[in-house]
Tab-separated table of C-alpha atoms in Angstrom:
chain	number	residue	atom	x	y	z
A	5	MET	CA	63.253	49.275	-20.661
A	6	ARG	CA	62.415	45.448	-20.916
A	7	SER	CA	59.458	45.185	-22.555
A	8	LEU	CA	56.515	42.827	-20.813
A	9	PRO	CA	56.676	38.963	-21.871
A	10	GLY	CA	54.097	36.689	-23.577
A	11	PRO	CA	52.398	34.583	-21.997
A	12	THR	CA	55.009	32.041	-21.695
A	13	PHE	CA	53.988	29.963	-18.509
A	14	PRO	CA	56.277	27.132	-17.395
A	15	GLY	CA	53.731	24.828	-15.988
A	16	PRO	CA	51.522	24.710	-12.675
A	17	HIS	CA	51.998	24.426	-9.054
A	18	THR	CA	50.078	21.163	-9.745
A	19	SER	CA	46.343	23.374	-9.735
A	20	ARG	CA	23.493	27.143	-12.045
A	21	GLY	CA	13.667	27.579	-12.285
A	22	LEU	CA	16.633	30.115	-14.069
A	23	ASN	CA	17.313	29.375	-17.896
A	24	ARG	CA	20.935	27.208	-19.089
A	25	GLU	CA	22.574	30.821	-19.616
A	26	ALA	CA	21.427	32.789	-16.421
A	27	ALA	CA	22.264	29.587	-14.710
A	28	ILE	CA	25.375	28.977	-15.584
A	29	ARG	CA	25.637	33.810	-15.554
A	30	GLN	CA	24.469	33.295	-11.706
A	31	SER	CA	27.049	30.387	-10.746
A	32	ALA	CA	29.481	32.131	-11.974
A	33	GLY	CA	47.369	30.362	6.077
A	34	HIS	CA	49.867	28.290	3.977
A	35	THR	CA	51.250	24.925	5.766
A	36	GLY	CA	54.302	23.519	5.250
A	37	SER	CA	57.499	24.362	4.565
A	38	VAL	CA	58.112	26.975	1.399
A	39	SER	CA	60.183	29.359	0.199
A	40	GLN	CA	59.459	32.798	1.600
A	41	ARG	CA	59.289	35.414	-1.220
A	42	PRO	CA	57.949	38.969	-0.661
A	43	ALA	CA	54.047	39.418	-1.962
A	44	PRO	CA	53.312	40.573	-5.352
A	45	ARG	CA	53.814	44.284	-5.603
A	46	THR	CA	51.610	47.026	-7.111
A	47	LEU	CA	53.699	49.353	-9.408
A	48	ARG	CA	54.927	52.361	-7.842
A	49	PRO	CA	53.449	56.187	-9.554
A	50	LEU	CA	56.701	56.315	-10.980
A	51	ALA	CA	57.201	53.294	-12.200
A	52	ARG	CA	53.736	53.845	-14.052
A	53	VAL	CA	55.326	56.494	-15.764
A	54	CYS	CA	57.792	53.864	-16.952
A	55	PHE	CA	55.748	51.052	-18.053
A	56	ALA	CA	53.356	53.947	-20.297
A	57	ILE	CA	56.727	54.213	-22.230
A	58	GLY	CA	57.473	50.882	-22.407
A	59	THR	CA	54.257	49.543	-23.531
A	60	LEU	CA	54.769	51.866	-26.181
A	61	LEU	CA	58.374	50.487	-27.379
A	62	SER	CA	56.978	46.743	-26.883
A	63	GLY	CA	53.352	46.303	-28.658
A	64	LEU	CA	54.882	45.241	-31.976
A	65	VAL	CA	56.114	42.283	-29.544
A	66	LEU	CA	53.290	42.150	-27.571
A	67	SER	CA	51.354	42.049	-31.013
A	68	ASP	CA	53.608	38.997	-32.558
A	69	VAL	CA	53.826	36.971	-29.626
A	70	SER	CA	49.636	36.873	-29.224
A	71	ARG	CA	49.422	36.570	-32.636
A	72	ALA	CA	51.676	33.470	-32.665
A	73	ASP	CA	49.468	31.196	-30.023
A	74	HIS	CA	45.829	29.437	-30.922
A	75	LEU	CA	43.333	27.562	-29.200
A	76	GLU	CA	41.878	23.887	-30.447
A	77	LEU	CA	39.403	21.931	-29.534
A	78	VAL	CA	40.179	19.562	-26.820
A	79	VAL	CA	36.615	17.325	-25.862
A	80	GLY	CA	33.478	18.847	-26.723
A	81	GLU	CA	31.254	19.676	-29.775
A	82	SER	CA	32.620	21.951	-32.486
A	83	ALA	CA	30.434	24.283	-33.550
A	84	ASP	CA	29.793	24.948	-36.862
A	85	GLY	CA	32.541	27.367	-38.638
A	86	ALA	CA	34.364	27.490	-35.361
A	87	GLY	CA	38.232	26.902	-36.627
A	88	GLY	CA	41.006	24.820	-36.025
A	89	THR	CA	41.376	21.141	-36.387
A	90	ASN	CA	38.667	20.092	-34.380
A	91	THR	CA	40.313	16.635	-33.740
A	92	GLY	CA	38.457	16.121	-29.886
A	93	PRO	CA	35.995	13.379	-29.195
A	94	ARG	CA	32.778	14.390	-30.393
A	95	VAL	CA	31.518	14.130	-26.504
A	96	PRO	CA	28.716	15.815	-25.488
A	97	LEU	CA	29.200	17.711	-22.312
A	98	VAL	CA	26.591	19.869	-20.501
A	99	ALA	CA	27.927	23.314	-19.047
A	100	PRO	CA	31.077	21.877	-17.887
A	101	PHE	CA	32.666	24.016	-14.805
A	102	GLY	CA	35.712	21.992	-13.162
A	103	ILE	CA	39.298	20.597	-15.264
A	104	ASP	CA	42.404	19.140	-13.088
A	105	PHE	CA	44.960	16.872	-14.155
A	106	ASP	CA	46.355	13.864	-12.698
A	107	ARG	CA	50.471	13.234	-12.285
A	108	ARG	CA	50.168	10.588	-15.758
A	109	GLY	CA	47.655	13.465	-17.382
A	110	ASP	CA	44.110	12.439	-17.605
A	111	MET	CA	41.612	14.417	-17.472
A	112	PHE	CA	39.196	15.004	-14.804
A	113	ILE	CA	35.825	17.243	-16.130
A	114	VAL	CA	33.191	18.181	-13.554
A	115	GLU	CA	29.328	19.072	-15.505
A	116	LEU	CA	27.671	21.996	-13.627
A	117	GLU	CA	24.081	21.010	-14.902
A	118	GLY	CA	25.341	17.554	-16.720
A	119	GLY	CA	26.044	16.141	-12.872
A	120	ARG	CA	28.655	13.683	-14.478
A	121	VAL	CA	32.085	13.215	-13.930
A	122	HIS	CA	34.345	12.242	-16.738
A	123	HIS	CA	37.879	10.926	-16.932
A	124	TRP	CA	39.952	11.673	-20.534
A	125	ASN	CA	42.743	10.115	-21.406
A	126	ARG	CA	45.011	11.119	-25.017
A	127	ARG	CA	44.118	7.208	-26.050
A	128	LYS	CA	40.973	6.378	-24.851
A	129	GLY	CA	38.598	9.622	-25.003
A	130	VAL	CA	36.543	10.465	-22.282
A	131	THR	CA	35.011	8.233	-19.831
A	132	THR	CA	32.199	9.057	-17.224
A	133	ILE	CA	33.067	7.089	-14.333
A	134	ALA	CA	30.948	8.761	-11.871
A	135	GLY	CA	27.145	11.152	-11.450
A	136	ASN	CA	23.730	9.366	-13.006
A	137	GLY	CA	22.698	13.178	-14.443
A	138	GLU	CA	20.420	13.617	-11.713
A	139	GLN	CA	20.172	16.617	-9.314
A	140	GLY	CA	20.399	15.204	-5.653
A	141	ASP	CA	22.093	14.099	-2.433
A	142	ARG	CA	23.034	10.342	-2.951
A	143	GLY	CA	25.172	7.649	-3.090
A	144	ASP	CA	27.577	8.068	-0.107
A	145	GLN	CA	30.400	4.791	-0.364
A	146	GLY	CA	28.255	3.042	-2.811
A	147	PRO	CA	29.495	2.678	-6.750
A	148	ALA	CA	30.653	6.278	-8.039
A	149	ALA	CA	28.413	5.939	-11.095
A	150	SER	CA	24.899	5.691	-8.981
A	151	ALA	CA	26.334	8.870	-7.600
A	152	VAL	CA	24.432	12.037	-7.100
A	153	PHE	CA	25.816	15.626	-6.831
A	154	HIS	CA	24.242	19.338	-7.413
A	155	SER	CA	25.722	22.157	-9.555
A	156	MET	CA	29.618	20.679	-9.084
A	157	HIS	CA	31.932	23.469	-9.851
A	158	ALA	CA	35.303	22.273	-9.488
A	159	VAL	CA	37.621	19.560	-9.291
A	160	ALA	CA	41.347	18.755	-7.595
A	161	ILE	CA	43.587	15.949	-7.711
A	162	ASP	CA	45.384	14.366	-4.817
A	163	PRO	CA	49.217	12.943	-5.660
A	164	ASN	CA	47.538	9.667	-5.108
A	165	GLY	CA	44.622	10.502	-7.692
A	166	ASP	CA	41.873	11.076	-5.739
A	167	LEU	CA	39.403	13.180	-6.691
A	168	TYR	CA	37.594	16.095	-4.433
A	169	ILE	CA	35.060	17.579	-5.818
A	170	ALA	CA	33.448	20.941	-5.020
A	171	ASP	CA	29.686	19.540	-4.224
A	172	THR	CA	28.552	23.144	-4.410
A	173	LEU	CA	24.667	23.115	-3.426
A	174	ASN	CA	25.356	20.130	-1.311
A	175	HIS	CA	27.279	22.772	0.461
A	176	ARG	CA	30.047	20.081	0.676
A	177	VAL	CA	33.167	18.565	-0.507
A	178	ARG	CA	32.923	14.862	-1.577
A	179	ARG	CA	36.004	12.544	-2.648
A	180	LEU	CA	35.709	9.780	-5.203
A	181	ASP	CA	38.724	7.597	-5.470
A	182	PRO	CA	39.353	6.219	-9.037
A	183	ARG	CA	40.527	2.639	-8.640
A	184	LEU	CA	37.783	1.790	-6.275
A	185	MET	CA	35.115	3.758	-7.950
A	186	VAL	CA	33.409	4.805	-4.676
A	187	VAL	CA	31.651	8.724	-3.801
A	188	GLU	CA	32.945	8.910	0.143
A	189	PRO	CA	32.503	12.652	2.524
A	190	TYR	CA	35.323	14.057	2.474
A	191	ALA	CA	34.048	17.925	4.295
A	192	GLY	CA	31.441	19.185	5.626
A	193	THR	CA	27.601	17.860	6.801
A	194	GLY	CA	25.694	18.947	3.300
A	195	LYS	CA	23.584	21.169	5.726
A	196	PRO	CA	24.201	24.948	4.785
A	197	GLY	CA	25.801	26.819	7.881
A	198	ASN	CA	28.802	28.433	8.604
A	199	ALA	CA	30.937	26.431	11.855
A	200	GLY	CA	33.412	24.419	12.582
A	201	ASP	CA	36.659	26.151	12.393
A	202	HIS	CA	39.631	24.732	14.306
A	203	GLY	CA	37.646	21.076	14.700
A	204	ALA	CA	36.894	18.703	12.055
A	205	ALA	CA	36.403	19.198	8.260
A	206	ARG	CA	33.883	16.288	7.945
A	207	ASP	CA	31.973	17.817	11.005
A	208	ALA	CA	32.024	21.092	9.565
A	209	THR	CA	28.938	23.325	8.030
A	210	PHE	CA	29.641	25.156	4.397
A	211	GLN	CA	27.098	27.372	2.164
A	212	GLY	CA	27.762	27.055	-0.815
A	213	VAL	CA	31.103	25.127	-2.245
A	214	TYR	CA	32.748	26.868	-5.315
A	215	CYS	CA	35.866	25.836	-5.610
A	216	VAL	CA	38.602	23.324	-4.159
A	217	ALA	CA	42.187	23.419	-4.476
A	218	PHE	CA	45.259	22.347	-3.262
A	219	THR	CA	48.464	24.301	-2.387
A	220	PRO	CA	51.197	23.127	-3.860
A	221	ASP	CA	52.579	20.702	-1.577
A	222	TYR	CA	49.327	19.109	-1.203
A	223	GLN	CA	49.292	19.975	2.650
A	224	THR	CA	46.209	22.137	2.341
A	225	LEU	CA	42.642	21.910	0.426
A	226	LEU	CA	41.418	25.868	-0.200
A	227	VAL	CA	37.974	25.238	0.119
A	228	THR	CA	36.137	28.232	-0.801
A	229	ASP	CA	32.771	29.014	0.900
A	230	LEU	CA	30.869	31.296	-1.661
A	231	GLU	CA	28.138	32.235	0.368
A	232	ASN	CA	29.839	32.328	3.694
A	233	ARG	CA	32.307	34.528	2.348
A	234	ARG	CA	35.210	32.573	3.514
A	235	ILE	CA	38.180	31.190	2.027
A	236	ARG	CA	39.173	27.851	4.148
A	237	ALA	CA	41.918	24.993	4.452
A	238	VAL	CA	41.447	21.800	5.095
A	239	ASP	CA	44.708	19.723	6.626
A	240	VAL	CA	45.222	17.039	4.936
A	241	LYS	CA	47.264	15.437	7.708
A	242	THR	CA	44.811	15.734	10.092
A	243	GLY	CA	41.405	16.946	8.107
A	244	ASN	CA	40.794	20.178	10.597
A	245	LEU	CA	39.320	22.979	9.100
A	246	ARG	CA	40.605	26.386	9.653
A	247	PRO	CA	40.489	29.727	8.078
A	248	ILE	CA	42.366	31.865	6.088
A	249	ALA	CA	40.164	35.031	4.989
A	250	GLY	CA	37.041	36.719	4.890
A	251	ASN	CA	34.579	37.092	8.398
A	252	GLY	CA	31.240	36.159	7.172
A	253	GLU	CA	30.331	40.111	6.499
A	254	ARG	CA	30.125	41.219	2.778
A	255	GLY	CA	32.231	44.442	1.948
A	256	VAL	CA	36.036	45.332	0.181
A	257	PRO	CA	38.499	44.450	2.576
A	258	ARG	CA	41.277	46.913	3.370
A	259	ASP	CA	44.771	46.868	1.851
A	260	GLY	CA	47.440	45.030	4.333
A	261	THR	CA	45.189	44.336	7.619
A	262	PRO	CA	44.410	40.761	8.674
A	263	ALA	CA	42.155	38.337	6.284
A	264	THR	CA	40.633	36.477	8.713
A	265	MET	CA	39.261	39.458	10.320
A	266	ASN	CA	38.359	41.230	7.122
A	267	PRO	CA	35.312	40.772	4.765
A	268	LEU	CA	34.604	39.730	1.722
A	269	VAL	CA	31.915	40.576	-1.279
A	270	ASP	CA	31.609	37.266	-2.457
A	271	PRO	CA	34.763	35.393	-3.506
A	272	ARG	CA	34.346	32.062	-5.627
A	273	ALA	CA	37.811	30.771	-6.124
A	274	ALA	CA	41.173	30.436	-4.682
A	275	ALA	CA	44.597	29.389	-5.332
A	276	ALA	CA	48.203	29.133	-3.566
A	277	ASP	CA	51.323	29.777	-5.187
A	278	ARG	CA	54.323	27.796	-3.924
A	279	PHE	CA	55.870	31.222	-1.855
A	280	GLY	CA	52.741	30.617	0.631
A	281	ASN	CA	50.278	33.448	-1.368
A	282	ILE	CA	46.723	32.045	-1.251
A	283	TYR	CA	44.931	34.595	-3.988
A	284	ILE	CA	41.267	35.407	-3.891
A	285	LEU	CA	38.952	35.668	-7.353
A	286	GLU	CA	36.295	38.001	-6.268
A	287	ARG	CA	32.801	37.614	-8.633
A	288	GLY	CA	31.236	40.647	-7.425
A	289	GLY	CA	34.028	42.812	-6.159
A	290	HIS	CA	35.069	41.884	-10.117
A	291	ALA	CA	38.942	41.936	-8.029
A	292	LEU	CA	42.204	39.336	-7.804
A	293	ARG	CA	43.150	39.946	-3.434
A	294	VAL	CA	46.147	37.873	-2.290
A	295	VAL	CA	46.513	37.120	1.218
A	296	ASP	CA	50.508	36.694	1.494
A	297	PRO	CA	52.531	34.749	3.970
A	298	GLN	CA	51.719	36.889	7.154
A	299	GLY	CA	47.660	36.574	6.174
A	300	ARG	CA	47.618	40.126	5.473
A	301	ILE	CA	44.732	40.646	2.220
A	302	ARG	CA	45.784	43.340	-0.875
A	303	THR	CA	43.817	43.850	-3.831
A	304	LEU	CA	46.146	43.244	-7.109
A	305	VAL	CA	43.653	42.854	-9.544
A	306	GLY	CA	40.431	45.162	-10.921
A	307	THR	CA	38.983	49.076	-9.778
A	308	GLY	CA	35.900	46.884	-8.153
A	309	THR	CA	33.211	48.337	-10.761
A	310	PRO	CA	32.800	45.595	-13.414
A	311	GLY	CA	34.546	46.493	-17.198
A	312	SER	CA	36.932	45.330	-19.612
A	313	GLY	CA	40.368	46.549	-20.281
A	314	GLY	CA	44.011	47.994	-19.217
A	315	ASP	CA	45.511	45.068	-20.855
A	316	GLY	CA	49.472	45.975	-20.438
A	317	GLY	CA	48.678	48.508	-18.463
A	318	PRO	CA	48.748	48.366	-14.211
A	319	ALA	CA	46.377	45.487	-13.106
A	320	LEU	CA	44.713	48.364	-10.246
A	321	GLU	CA	43.520	49.972	-13.253
A	322	ALA	CA	41.866	47.477	-14.626
A	323	LYS	CA	38.917	46.205	-14.926
A	324	LEU	CA	37.477	42.312	-14.733
A	325	ARG	CA	33.744	41.464	-15.290
A	326	GLY	CA	32.202	38.819	-13.350
A	327	PRO	CA	35.871	36.796	-12.446
A	328	LYS	CA	35.021	32.901	-11.568
A	329	HIS	CA	38.343	30.912	-10.840
A	330	LEU	CA	41.737	31.010	-11.476
A	331	CYS	CA	45.203	28.719	-11.671
A	332	VAL	CA	48.989	29.721	-10.894
A	333	THR	CA	52.057	28.804	-12.289
A	334	VAL	CA	55.490	27.602	-10.617
A	335	ASP	CA	57.015	30.885	-11.074
A	336	GLY	CA	54.116	32.280	-9.827
A	337	ARG	CA	51.816	33.360	-12.419
A	338	VAL	CA	48.365	34.384	-12.317
A	339	VAL	CA	45.347	33.015	-14.861
A	340	ILE	CA	42.244	34.589	-14.893
A	341	ALA	CA	39.152	32.916	-15.790
A	342	ASP	CA	37.673	36.495	-16.475
A	343	THR	CA	34.342	35.087	-17.362
A	344	ASP	CA	31.830	37.923	-18.023
A	345	ASN	CA	34.126	39.182	-20.689
A	346	HIS	CA	34.541	35.663	-21.959
A	347	GLN	CA	38.363	36.202	-21.926
A	348	ILE	CA	41.382	34.543	-20.102
A	349	ARG	CA	44.104	36.789	-18.878
A	350	CYS	CA	47.345	36.245	-16.590
A	351	TYR	CA	48.050	39.109	-13.761
A	352	HIS	CA	52.285	39.169	-13.561
A	353	PRO	CA	53.203	39.823	-9.803
A	354	ASP	CA	56.487	40.774	-10.366
A	355	THR	CA	55.495	43.904	-12.400
A	356	GLY	CA	52.014	44.670	-11.053
A	357	ARG	CA	51.030	44.775	-14.757
A	358	ILE	CA	48.327	42.581	-16.768
A	359	GLU	CA	48.058	40.362	-20.352
A	360	LEU	CA	45.365	38.911	-22.175
A	361	VAL	CA	45.878	35.541	-22.880
A	362	ALA	CA	43.159	34.110	-25.127
A	363	GLY	CA	39.824	36.252	-26.153
A	364	SER	CA	38.184	38.489	-28.157
A	365	GLY	CA	35.789	39.707	-25.334
A	366	ARG	CA	32.779	38.841	-28.027
A	367	LYS	CA	30.510	35.694	-26.699
A	368	GLY	CA	31.171	33.173	-29.168
A	369	ALA	CA	32.265	29.458	-30.413
A	370	GLN	CA	34.342	31.282	-33.845
A	371	GLY	CA	38.235	31.235	-34.290
A	372	LEU	CA	39.670	28.463	-33.068
A	373	GLY	CA	43.329	28.212	-35.383
A	374	GLY	CA	43.086	31.373	-35.243
A	375	PRO	CA	45.260	33.829	-33.538
A	376	ALA	CA	44.064	33.673	-29.254
A	377	HIS	CA	42.706	36.506	-28.742
A	378	LEU	CA	40.303	36.730	-31.943
A	379	ALA	CA	39.210	33.793	-30.373
A	380	GLU	CA	35.685	33.994	-29.003
A	381	LEU	CA	34.519	31.798	-26.269
A	382	HIS	CA	31.040	31.802	-24.387
A	383	PHE	CA	31.112	32.512	-20.003
A	384	PRO	CA	34.646	30.335	-19.304
A	385	HIS	CA	34.329	29.034	-15.701
A	386	GLY	CA	37.749	27.638	-15.380
A	387	VAL	CA	41.317	27.802	-16.383
A	388	CYS	CA	43.902	24.597	-15.903
A	389	LEU	CA	47.583	24.266	-16.351
A	390	ASP	CA	48.447	20.075	-16.811
A	391	SER	CA	51.942	19.090	-15.668
A	392	SER	CA	53.790	20.087	-18.646
A	393	GLY	CA	52.824	23.781	-18.596
A	394	GLU	CA	50.038	23.263	-21.337
A	395	LEU	CA	47.104	25.661	-19.850
A	396	TYR	CA	43.401	24.457	-20.628
A	397	VAL	CA	40.042	26.118	-20.627
A	398	VAL	CA	36.722	25.053	-19.855
A	399	ASP	CA	34.619	27.253	-22.268
A	400	THR	CA	31.287	26.127	-20.466
A	401	GLY	CA	28.261	28.081	-22.319
A	402	ASN	CA	30.193	26.447	-25.761
A	403	ASN	CA	30.428	22.579	-23.723
A	404	ARG	CA	33.749	22.535	-24.259
A	405	ILE	CA	37.197	22.309	-23.319
A	406	LEU	CA	40.278	24.099	-25.296
A	407	LYS	CA	43.885	24.169	-24.939
A	408	LEU	CA	46.303	26.675	-25.529
A	409	VAL	CA	48.475	26.217	-28.084
A	410	ARG	CA	51.767	27.894	-29.299
A	411	HIS	CA	53.752	28.505	-32.632
A	412	GLY	CA	51.441	25.697	-34.107
A	413	LYS	CA	52.308	22.734	-31.492
A	414	ALA	CA	51.648	22.018	-28.327
A	415	GLY	CA	53.304	23.876	-25.446
A	416	ARG	CA	54.121	25.394	-22.293
A	417	LEU	CA	51.947	29.067	-22.234
């Protein structure tokens, strides 16, 4: 029996009148040529029996791997007694939600409440490049520093280094050119609605743009249109919009049927692998689903009821609690920010299993530098892999960005 592999990711696919905590909790097909691989499978009954036996045999291996990993601070304030080396720059982030990396390895951060976009690199630290801290909708075609956003949730970066920002409560996607330092509209008129499929994305309407993510070939930008309960996609070459999943109704989709004809509960994020599968994370559905290259949808992780546990076992028997974000590795594994459980978990499509990557499940800020599975997180809202495969976690409630470190040095997750 092969033991379950530990969290060793080879690299990325490159993938808000409420008090502050309540606001954080509340917010909380593929184009181009791709190689074909069957959609992720689930475990059959016999396989589950075999897996249960294997788990007993491999438990020590799993424990050893997880204990070798730890989290370290990269950006943000360190809480007293949090542990770790605390070498990150002391920058006062205000509810960071989304991050992404350009090809040089520089990180860009968007804030939900702070209304700013930050640029970080290892030599110069953090610089604020856009947003004046207000909430609203102003500044297109003008200086990025004067632009006003409303509750940004996510950011995606193309090969040219342009940022595509999920300007969530402005119901649109805006593009930021970091060379010219200008913000411009990209998708959505800014008025809430549910129209425009098969036409120009710039003229379409959305209602709550909560996530943006490029497919691995950068030919498509996936847009999570949460309040419309749909996943939509912008063709980068033509600028046109098309539907991927969701018919606008609320409900649990039926496995094996066309994704665009099915309801969704409340899609919070979407990301694609290099095999043509598009993964959809549902916040209130407490589940991970997939749309395969043929456009059929299936549930992969979660029972549909909120809860915790199930790590090391069949993913369909595990429980999530308000998951908010995800990213996909080169080999197709899916890293999940299981936000309301204060944990980071990983789904393995080849085995149908799920495992714990980081987070004890206890809300807090302690444990940096110690075993990752014992560290405390506070509503993590983002996960992202840089070009070398290192995993970064947006620990929103603690206003910090963390990195998973393996065996005493930074390495591929």
